[in-house]
Coordinates of C-alpha atoms and ligand atoms in Angstrom, one line a residue:
M1 CA 2.8 31.0 93.8
V2 CA 2.9 34.7 94.8
N3 CA 0.0 35.9 96.2
K4 CA 1.0 39.6 96.5
A5 CA 2.1 42.7 94.7
E6 CA 4.0 45.5 95.2
L7 CA 2.5 48.8 93.6
H8 CA 5.2 52.0 93.6
Y9 CA 3.8 55.8 93.8
D10 CA 5.4 59.0 94.7
G11 CA 7.6 57.5 96.7
E12 CA 5.7 54.8 98.5
V13 CA 5.1 51.2 98.3
Y14 CA 1.6 49.8 98.1
E15 CA 1.1 45.6 98.5
L16 CA -2.1 44.2 96.7
P17 CA -3.1 41.1 98.4
V18 CA -3.3 38.5 95.1
I19 CA -6.9 36.5 94.7
T20 CA -6.5 33.1 92.5
G21 CA -10.1 31.1 91.9
S22 CA -10.0 27.7 90.9
E23 CA -9.1 28.2 87.2
N24 CA -5.9 29.2 88.2
E25 CA -6.6 32.8 87.1
N26 CA -5.4 35.6 89.7
A27 CA -6.8 39.0 90.6
L28 CA -5.5 42.0 92.4
D29 CA -7.4 43.1 94.9
I30 CA -7.7 46.5 95.1
S31 CA -10.0 47.5 98.1
K32 CA -7.6 48.9 100.4
L33 CA -5.8 50.8 97.8
R34 CA -7.7 53.8 98.1
G35 CA -7.9 54.3 102.0
Q36 CA -4.1 53.1 102.3
S37 CA -2.9 55.7 99.2
G38 CA -5.6 58.3 98.1
L39 CA -5.7 56.0 94.4
I40 CA -8.6 54.7 92.1
T41 CA -8.6 52.1 89.9
L42 CA -9.8 53.0 86.4
D43 CA -11.7 51.1 83.9
R44 CA -13.7 52.6 81.7
G45 CA -16.7 49.6 80.9
F46 CA -15.0 47.5 83.3
K47 CA -12.9 45.7 81.0
N48 CA -10.1 44.6 83.1
T49 CA -12.0 44.6 86.6
G50 CA -13.8 41.7 88.4
S51 CA -16.9 43.1 90.5
C52 CA -16.9 39.2 92.1
E53 CA -16.0 36.0 93.5
S54 CA -18.8 33.8 91.7
S55 CA -18.4 29.8 91.4
I56 CA -21.8 29.6 89.0
T57 CA -20.0 30.3 86.0
F58 CA -16.6 29.9 84.0
L59 CA -15.1 31.8 80.7
N60 CA -12.3 31.0 79.5
G61 CA -12.1 33.4 76.5
E62 CA -8.7 32.9 75.0
K63 CA -9.8 29.4 74.6
G64 CA -13.1 29.2 74.4
I65 CA -14.6 27.6 77.1
L66 CA -18.0 28.0 79.2
R67 CA -18.6 25.6 81.9
Y68 CA -21.6 26.1 84.5
R69 CA -20.9 24.6 87.9
G70 CA -17.8 23.1 86.1
Y71 CA -20.2 21.2 83.2
S72 CA -19.3 22.3 79.6
I73 CA -21.7 24.1 77.8
E74 CA -21.2 21.8 74.9
E75 CA -22.2 18.5 76.9
L76 CA -25.2 20.0 78.7
A77 CA -26.7 21.3 75.4
E78 CA -26.6 18.0 73.8
K79 CA -27.5 16.0 77.0
S80 CA -29.8 18.3 79.6
T81 CA -32.4 19.9 79.5
F82 CA -33.3 23.8 80.5
L83 CA -34.8 22.9 83.7
E84 CA -32.7 20.6 85.0
V85 CA -29.6 23.6 83.8
S86 CA -31.6 26.2 85.5
F87 CA -31.4 23.5 88.9
L88 CA -27.9 23.1 88.2
L89 CA -26.9 27.0 88.1
I90 CA -29.2 27.8 91.2
Y91 CA -28.6 25.2 93.5
G92 CA -25.5 24.4 92.4
E93 CA -25.5 20.7 91.7
L94 CA -27.8 18.8 89.5
P95 CA -30.9 17.6 90.1
T96 CA -31.6 13.8 91.8
K97 CA -35.0 12.2 89.7
D98 CA -36.8 13.6 92.8
E99 CA -36.0 16.9 93.0
L100 CA -35.6 17.6 89.3
K101 CA -39.5 15.7 89.2
F102 CA -40.5 18.6 92.4
F103 CA -38.8 21.2 90.1
V104 CA -40.6 20.9 87.5
N105 CA -44.2 20.3 88.7
E106 CA -43.7 23.1 91.0
I107 CA -42.7 25.7 88.2
A108 CA -45.9 23.8 85.9
T109 CA -47.8 24.6 88.6
H110 CA -47.3 28.6 89.2
S111 CA -46.9 29.1 85.3
L112 CA -50.3 31.4 85.7
V113 CA -50.3 34.8 86.3
H114 CA -52.8 37.1 88.2
E115 CA -55.7 37.8 86.2
D116 CA -55.2 41.8 86.3
V117 CA -51.9 41.2 84.9
K118 CA -54.0 41.2 82.0
S119 CA -55.6 44.9 82.4
I120 CA -52.0 46.1 82.9
L121 CA -50.9 44.7 79.0
D122 CA -54.1 46.5 78.1
G123 CA -52.8 49.8 78.4
F124 CA -49.7 48.8 76.3
P125 CA -49.8 50.5 72.7
S126 CA -49.7 47.7 69.9
K127 CA -47.0 49.0 69.1
S128 CA -44.6 48.3 72.2
H129 CA -41.3 46.6 71.7
P130 CA -42.4 44.1 74.4
M131 CA -38.5 43.6 76.0
G132 CA -39.8 46.8 77.0
V133 CA -43.8 45.2 78.4
L134 CA -41.9 41.8 79.9
S135 CA -39.4 44.1 81.8
S136 CA -42.7 46.2 83.3
L137 CA -44.8 43.2 84.0
V138 CA -41.2 41.4 86.1
S139 CA -41.4 44.8 87.8
S140 CA -45.2 44.4 89.0
L141 CA -45.0 40.4 89.7
T142 CA -43.6 42.6 93.6
A143 CA -47.2 44.1 93.8
F144 CA -48.9 40.7 93.5
Y145 CA -46.0 39.8 95.4
P146 CA -45.6 42.0 98.0
K147 CA -43.2 39.7 100.0
S148 CA -41.1 39.0 97.7
L149 CA -40.4 42.9 98.0
D150 CA -38.4 41.8 101.3
P151 CA -35.0 39.7 100.0
N152 CA -34.0 38.8 103.1
R153 CA -37.2 36.9 103.9
S154 CA -36.7 32.6 104.4
K155 CA -35.0 30.1 102.5
E156 CA -38.5 28.3 101.6
E157 CA -39.7 31.7 100.8
I158 CA -37.5 32.7 98.6
D159 CA -37.4 29.7 96.7
G160 CA -41.2 30.5 96.8
T161 CA -40.0 33.9 94.5
I162 CA -37.7 31.9 92.4
I163 CA -39.9 29.0 91.6
R164 CA -42.9 31.9 90.4
A165 CA -40.3 33.8 88.9
I166 CA -39.3 31.1 86.3
A167 CA -42.6 30.1 85.7
K168 CA -44.8 33.4 84.9
L169 CA -42.0 34.9 82.7
P170 CA -43.0 32.1 79.4
T171 CA -46.1 33.3 80.2
L172 CA -45.8 36.8 80.2
A173 CA -43.2 36.9 77.4
A174 CA -45.6 35.1 75.3
W175 CA -48.3 37.8 76.2
S176 CA -46.3 40.4 75.9
F177 CA -46.4 39.3 72.3
K178 CA -50.1 38.4 72.2
N179 CA -50.3 42.5 73.2
R180 CA -48.6 43.4 70.2
M181 CA -50.4 40.9 67.8
R182 CA -54.0 42.4 69.9
Q183 CA -55.0 38.8 69.9
P184 CA -56.6 37.4 73.1
I185 CA -54.0 35.8 74.9
M186 CA -53.6 32.0 75.8
Y187 CA -53.5 30.8 79.1
P188 CA -50.5 28.0 80.3
K189 CA -50.8 24.0 80.1
N190 CA -49.5 22.6 83.1
S191 CA -49.2 19.3 81.6
L192 CA -46.6 21.0 78.9
S193 CA -43.3 20.9 79.0
Y194 CA -41.3 24.8 79.5
T195 CA -41.0 25.0 75.8
A196 CA -44.1 24.0 74.8
N197 CA -45.6 25.3 77.4
F198 CA -44.4 28.6 75.5
I199 CA -44.8 27.9 72.5
Q200 CA -48.6 27.4 72.5
M201 CA -48.9 30.5 74.8
M202 CA -47.2 32.3 71.5
F203 CA -48.9 31.0 68.6
G204 CA -51.8 29.2 69.9
L205 CA -55.5 30.7 69.6
P206 CA -58.8 30.0 71.9
T207 CA -60.3 29.3 68.3
M208 CA -58.0 26.3 67.6
E209 CA -56.1 23.4 68.8
T210 CA -52.3 23.9 69.4
E211 CA -50.5 20.9 68.7
V212 CA -46.6 21.7 69.3
N213 CA -43.6 20.4 66.9
P214 CA -41.4 18.6 68.8
I215 CA -38.9 19.3 66.9
I216 CA -39.5 22.9 67.3
S217 CA -39.8 22.4 71.5
K218 CA -36.1 20.8 71.6
A219 CA -35.1 23.1 69.5
L220 CA -35.2 25.5 71.5
D221 CA -34.7 24.4 74.7
K222 CA -31.2 23.9 73.8
L223 CA -31.2 27.6 72.8
L224 CA -32.1 28.3 76.2
I225 CA -29.4 26.5 78.0
L226 CA -26.8 28.0 75.8
H227 CA -27.7 31.9 76.7
A228 CA -29.0 30.1 80.3
D229 CA -26.0 32.2 81.9
H230 CA -22.6 34.1 81.1
E231 CA -21.0 35.1 84.5
Q232 CA -20.6 39.3 84.6
N233 CA -21.7 40.4 81.6
C234 CA -23.9 43.5 81.3
S235 CA -27.0 42.8 82.0
T236 CA -26.4 40.1 84.7
A237 CA -24.0 43.1 86.7
T238 CA -26.8 44.6 86.1
V239 CA -28.6 42.3 87.9
R240 CA -26.5 42.3 90.9
I241 CA -26.1 45.8 91.6
V242 CA -29.2 46.4 92.0
G243 CA -30.0 43.2 94.1
S244 CA -26.6 44.9 96.2
S245 CA -28.9 47.7 97.1
H246 CA -31.8 45.1 98.6
A247 CA -34.1 45.6 96.1
S248 CA -36.4 42.4 95.2
L249 CA -35.3 39.3 92.7
Y250 CA -38.5 40.7 90.3
A251 CA -37.3 44.3 90.6
S252 CA -33.0 42.7 89.5
V253 CA -34.5 41.6 86.6
S254 CA -36.5 43.3 85.3
S255 CA -33.4 46.2 84.8
G256 CA -31.6 43.0 84.0
I257 CA -34.2 43.1 80.8
A258 CA -33.5 46.1 80.5
A259 CA -30.1 45.8 80.3
L260 CA -30.4 43.0 77.9
W261 CA -32.6 45.0 75.2
G262 CA -29.3 47.3 73.8
P263 CA -28.2 45.9 70.4
L264 CA -24.7 45.6 71.8
H265 CA -26.0 42.9 74.5
G266 CA -28.6 40.9 73.8
G267 CA -30.3 43.1 71.2
A268 CA -28.0 42.0 69.1
N269 CA -29.9 38.9 67.5
Q270 CA -32.6 41.5 66.6
A271 CA -30.8 43.2 64.6
V272 CA -28.4 40.6 62.8
I273 CA -31.5 39.5 61.1
E274 CA -32.3 43.1 60.4
M275 CA -28.9 43.8 58.8
L276 CA -28.9 40.2 57.0
E277 CA -31.9 41.5 55.4
D278 CA -30.6 44.6 54.7
I279 CA -28.1 42.8 53.6
K280 CA -30.2 40.3 50.7
D281 CA -32.3 43.3 50.1
D282 CA -29.1 45.2 48.7
G283 CA -28.4 42.5 46.4
G284 CA -26.1 39.9 49.3
D285 CA -22.9 42.0 48.3
V286 CA -21.3 40.7 51.3
D287 CA -17.9 42.5 51.1
K288 CA -19.5 45.8 50.8
Y289 CA -20.8 45.8 54.3
V290 CA -17.8 44.0 55.5
A291 CA -16.1 47.2 54.3
K292 CA -18.6 49.5 55.3
A293 CA -18.0 47.8 59.1
K294 CA -13.8 47.8 58.9
D295 CA -14.5 51.6 58.2
K296 CA -14.0 54.1 60.8
S297 CA -16.5 56.8 59.4
D298 CA -19.0 54.9 59.1
P299 CA -20.8 53.8 62.6
F300 CA -22.4 50.8 60.6
R301 CA -20.5 47.4 62.7
L302 CA -20.9 43.8 61.8
M303 CA -24.0 42.5 64.6
G304 CA -23.1 39.6 65.7
F305 CA -19.0 39.8 65.5
G306 CA -17.0 40.0 68.0
H307 CA -17.0 40.0 71.8
R308 CA -15.8 41.0 75.1
V309 CA -14.1 38.5 76.6
Y310 CA -14.0 35.8 73.7
K311 CA -10.9 36.5 71.4
S312 CA -10.5 33.0 69.7
F313 CA -14.5 31.4 69.4
D314 CA -17.7 31.8 71.4
P315 CA -18.3 27.9 72.0
R316 CA -22.0 28.7 71.8
A317 CA -21.7 30.0 68.3
T318 CA -20.6 27.1 67.2
I319 CA -23.4 24.9 68.8
I320 CA -25.8 27.4 67.4
K321 CA -24.6 27.1 64.2
K322 CA -24.8 23.5 63.7
A323 CA -28.4 23.8 65.4
A324 CA -28.8 26.7 63.0
D325 CA -28.2 23.5 59.5
D326 CA -30.1 21.0 61.8
V327 CA -33.2 23.2 62.2
L328 CA -33.5 24.5 59.0
D329 CA -32.8 20.9 57.1
E330 CA -36.0 18.6 60.0
L331 CA -38.1 21.5 59.2
G332 CA -37.4 21.4 55.3
I333 CA -36.9 25.5 55.3
E334 CA -34.8 27.2 53.2
D335 CA -33.5 30.6 54.4
P336 CA -31.9 32.4 51.5
V337 CA -30.2 35.0 55.1
L338 CA -28.5 31.4 56.5
D339 CA -26.3 31.6 53.0
I340 CA -26.1 35.9 53.2
A341 CA -24.7 34.8 57.2
K342 CA -22.1 32.0 56.3
K343 CA -20.7 34.3 53.5
L344 CA -20.3 36.8 55.8
E345 CA -18.9 34.6 58.1
K346 CA -16.4 33.9 55.7
V347 CA -15.5 36.9 54.6
A348 CA -15.1 38.0 57.9
L349 CA -13.0 35.6 58.8
N350 CA -10.6 35.9 56.0
D351 CA -10.4 39.7 57.0
E352 CA -7.1 41.0 59.0
Y353 CA -8.8 44.0 60.6
F354 CA -11.5 41.1 62.2
K355 CA -8.3 38.3 62.2
E356 CA -6.2 41.6 64.2
R357 CA -9.0 42.3 66.8
G358 CA -9.6 38.4 67.7
L359 CA -13.4 39.1 66.5
Y360 CA -15.5 35.7 65.0
P361 CA -19.3 35.4 65.1
N362 CA -21.0 35.1 68.6
V363 CA -24.1 33.5 70.3
D364 CA -26.6 36.0 68.6
F365 CA -25.6 35.5 64.9
Y366 CA -26.9 32.3 64.1
S367 CA -29.5 32.5 67.1
G368 CA -31.9 34.8 64.8
I369 CA -31.7 32.4 62.1
I370 CA -33.1 29.5 64.3
Y371 CA -35.6 31.5 65.9
R372 CA -37.1 32.5 62.3
A373 CA -37.5 29.1 61.6
L374 CA -39.5 27.9 65.0
G375 CA -41.5 31.0 63.8
I376 CA -41.0 33.8 66.6
P377 CA -41.2 37.2 64.9
T378 CA -37.6 39.8 65.2
D379 CA -38.6 41.6 68.2
M380 CA -39.3 38.7 70.2
F381 CA -35.6 37.3 69.7
T382 CA -34.6 39.5 72.5
V383 CA -37.3 38.5 74.2
M384 CA -36.1 34.4 73.7
F385 CA -32.4 35.8 75.1
A386 CA -34.1 36.8 78.3
L387 CA -36.3 33.7 79.0
G388 CA -32.9 31.4 78.0
R389 CA -31.0 34.4 80.7
L390 CA -33.4 33.9 83.6
P391 CA -32.1 31.4 86.2
G392 CA -28.4 32.6 85.5
W393 CA -29.5 36.0 86.5
I394 CA -31.9 34.5 89.7
A395 CA -28.3 32.4 90.2
Q396 CA -26.0 35.3 90.3
W397 CA -28.8 37.5 92.5
K398 CA -28.9 35.1 95.1
E399 CA -25.3 34.2 95.6
M400 CA -24.6 37.3 95.9
R401 CA -26.9 37.6 98.4
E402 CA -25.7 34.8 100.0
N403 CA -22.1 36.3 100.1
H404 CA -23.5 39.2 101.3
E405 CA -22.1 41.3 98.9
P406 CA -21.7 45.3 100.1
I407 CA -24.0 47.7 98.0
G408 CA -22.3 48.4 94.5
R409 CA -21.4 51.7 94.1
P410 CA -18.0 52.3 91.6
R411 CA -15.9 55.5 92.2
Q412 CA -15.3 57.5 89.4
V413 CA -12.4 60.4 88.5
F414 CA -14.0 64.2 88.5
T415 CA -13.8 66.3 85.4
G416 CA -16.0 69.0 85.7
S417 CA -15.7 72.1 86.8
S418 CA -14.3 73.0 90.1
A419 CA -16.6 74.6 92.9
R420 CA -17.7 78.3 91.7
Q421 CA -20.0 81.1 92.5
Y422 CA -24.2 80.8 91.9
V423 CA -24.7 83.9 89.0
S424 CA -28.5 84.6 89.9
I425 CA -30.9 84.8 86.6
E426 CA -30.0 87.9 85.5
N427 CA -26.9 89.0 85.9
R428 CA -26.1 85.8 82.8
Ligands
CMC501 N1 -17.9 45.1 63.9 C1 -16.5 45.9 63.5 N2 -15.8 46.0 64.2 C2 -15.8 45.8 65.3 C3 -16.9 44.6 65.8 C4 -17.8 44.8 65.3 N3 -18.9 43.9 65.3 N4 -16.7 44.7 67.1 C5 -15.8 45.1 67.6 N5 -15.2 45.6 67.0 C6 -13.4 46.5 66.6 C7 -14.1 47.6 67.3 O1 -14.3 49.4 66.0 C8 -12.7 47.9 68.3 O2 -11.8 48.6 67.0 P1 -10.4 49.7 67.3 O3 -9.6 49.0 68.3 O4 -9.6 50.0 66.0 O5 -11.3 50.6 68.1 C9 -12.1 46.7 68.0 O6 -13.1 45.6 67.4 C10 -12.2 46.4 69.7 O7 -14.1 46.3 69.7 P2 -14.3 47.1 71.5 O8 -15.6 48.0 70.9 O9 -13.7 48.1 71.7 O10 -15.0 45.7 71.6 P3 -16.0 45.4 73.1 O11 -15.8 44.3 74.2 O12 -16.0 47.2 74.0 O13 -16.9 45.1 72.6 C11 -18.8 44.1 71.8 C12 -17.7 44.1 72.3 C13 -19.3 42.4 71.5 C14 -20.0 45.1 71.9 C15 -18.5 44.4 70.3 O14 -17.7 43.8 69.5 C16 -19.6 45.0 69.4 O15 -20.1 45.7 69.0 N6 -20.4 43.9 68.7 C17 -21.6 43.7 68.2 C18 -22.5 43.8 68.8 C19 -23.0 42.3 69.3 O16 -22.6 41.1 68.0 N7 -23.5 42.2 70.6 C20 -23.6 40.8 71.1 C21 -22.3 40.1 72.3 S1 -22.6 38.5 72.4 C22 -23.8 38.5 73.1 C23 -23.9 39.0 74.7 O17 -24.1 40.0 74.7 O18 -23.7 38.0 75.8

């Protein structure tokens, strides 16, 4: 195995160590390059830059492989539960029976949030997007748990901070929806499962008993597993970089939620359904929209298509497409938008433009159809993604802290003016 590369530049030769990962992926270590040669590397959008070494999630975009801690996403989605996967991601191993029991119980007993959170919530106008509300409420947890501000505290205290984050996010998410609906909030019920509890807080009303349909809570659990981690994506890289300044877990997760919100990342699930609705309302002509997506003078993109890393298929999308069919079948729902999605997928997958560029449906293409079938409103879709991604953010934040990673601080190539003299306002 070659363990170094040479860079020839300006008459000098620089040796760059080659680092090899456990799946034989190689990386050039350029950390000393600037000191030796004055050169930095430039990689807009970090398309080919590794920011860390990580043992959490393995992803091979060419082969469509995704594994959490070595376990395939297909197997976890079929056999595991979201809280078990959360434990696996955060602590590195599948829990024993006792560990899982303790973890689940701890989460259930910490799901209540401080009553004062309600007054923060009241301050948001009802039109507020729930992602903005959620990000703010997560950040506000630092005020209720001031000890969480110090990420250097004991392992037990950090574990407490982690448990609170997982326990309280469904409550905060459901409350952000209740605020939007101007309905009274529902308190968590410790006896329910993680997803059933979330559903009763979303759809329940104090005036009636809420029965949670097990088909819905199971489908939701699977969706959360599929979203639980995805190595160094935009929001996770944000969480790590914010945490690298020794900001608290809650502050780091709050920024992760903000990064996830955009339509090129987690916000795509909302954008997909809006796009499919538009196509339906416009007569269902999918060819017209495929042509628009290919037209470089038109900013329109096929939402839910393409991925920075997957260039053959997104394994999560394959599982979700099947789950969408199953859930709609089980619930006896016919959704014309699902037919449009399937037509659109077929046309795009046979089109040279999409084939050449390796553009396939991603995780967000079919997830919105399931959320809709479960009764979740469109602007809550990205909140669902955030609920799923939370254990991944936590695991990555924890790994970054335990590896004593330095503060994240990229360089730049400056393209502005050279030094010039200030001109007073009278002379301008
Ligand atoms: N529709 C039409 N053309 C596309 C699309 C699309 N959805 N995605 C990429 N392209 C074209 C793009 O115009 C470019 O063409 P050319 O080479 O001629 O300039 C080429 O494909 C490469 O695209 P890129 O924007 O350079 O690729 P990227 O890696 O920077 O972007 C992406 C990845 C996911 C942001 C992009 O594919 C996209 O905008 N997709 C739609 C939004 C979406 O579904 N996002 C969810 C991603 S999965 C959930 C998650 O975030 O984890």
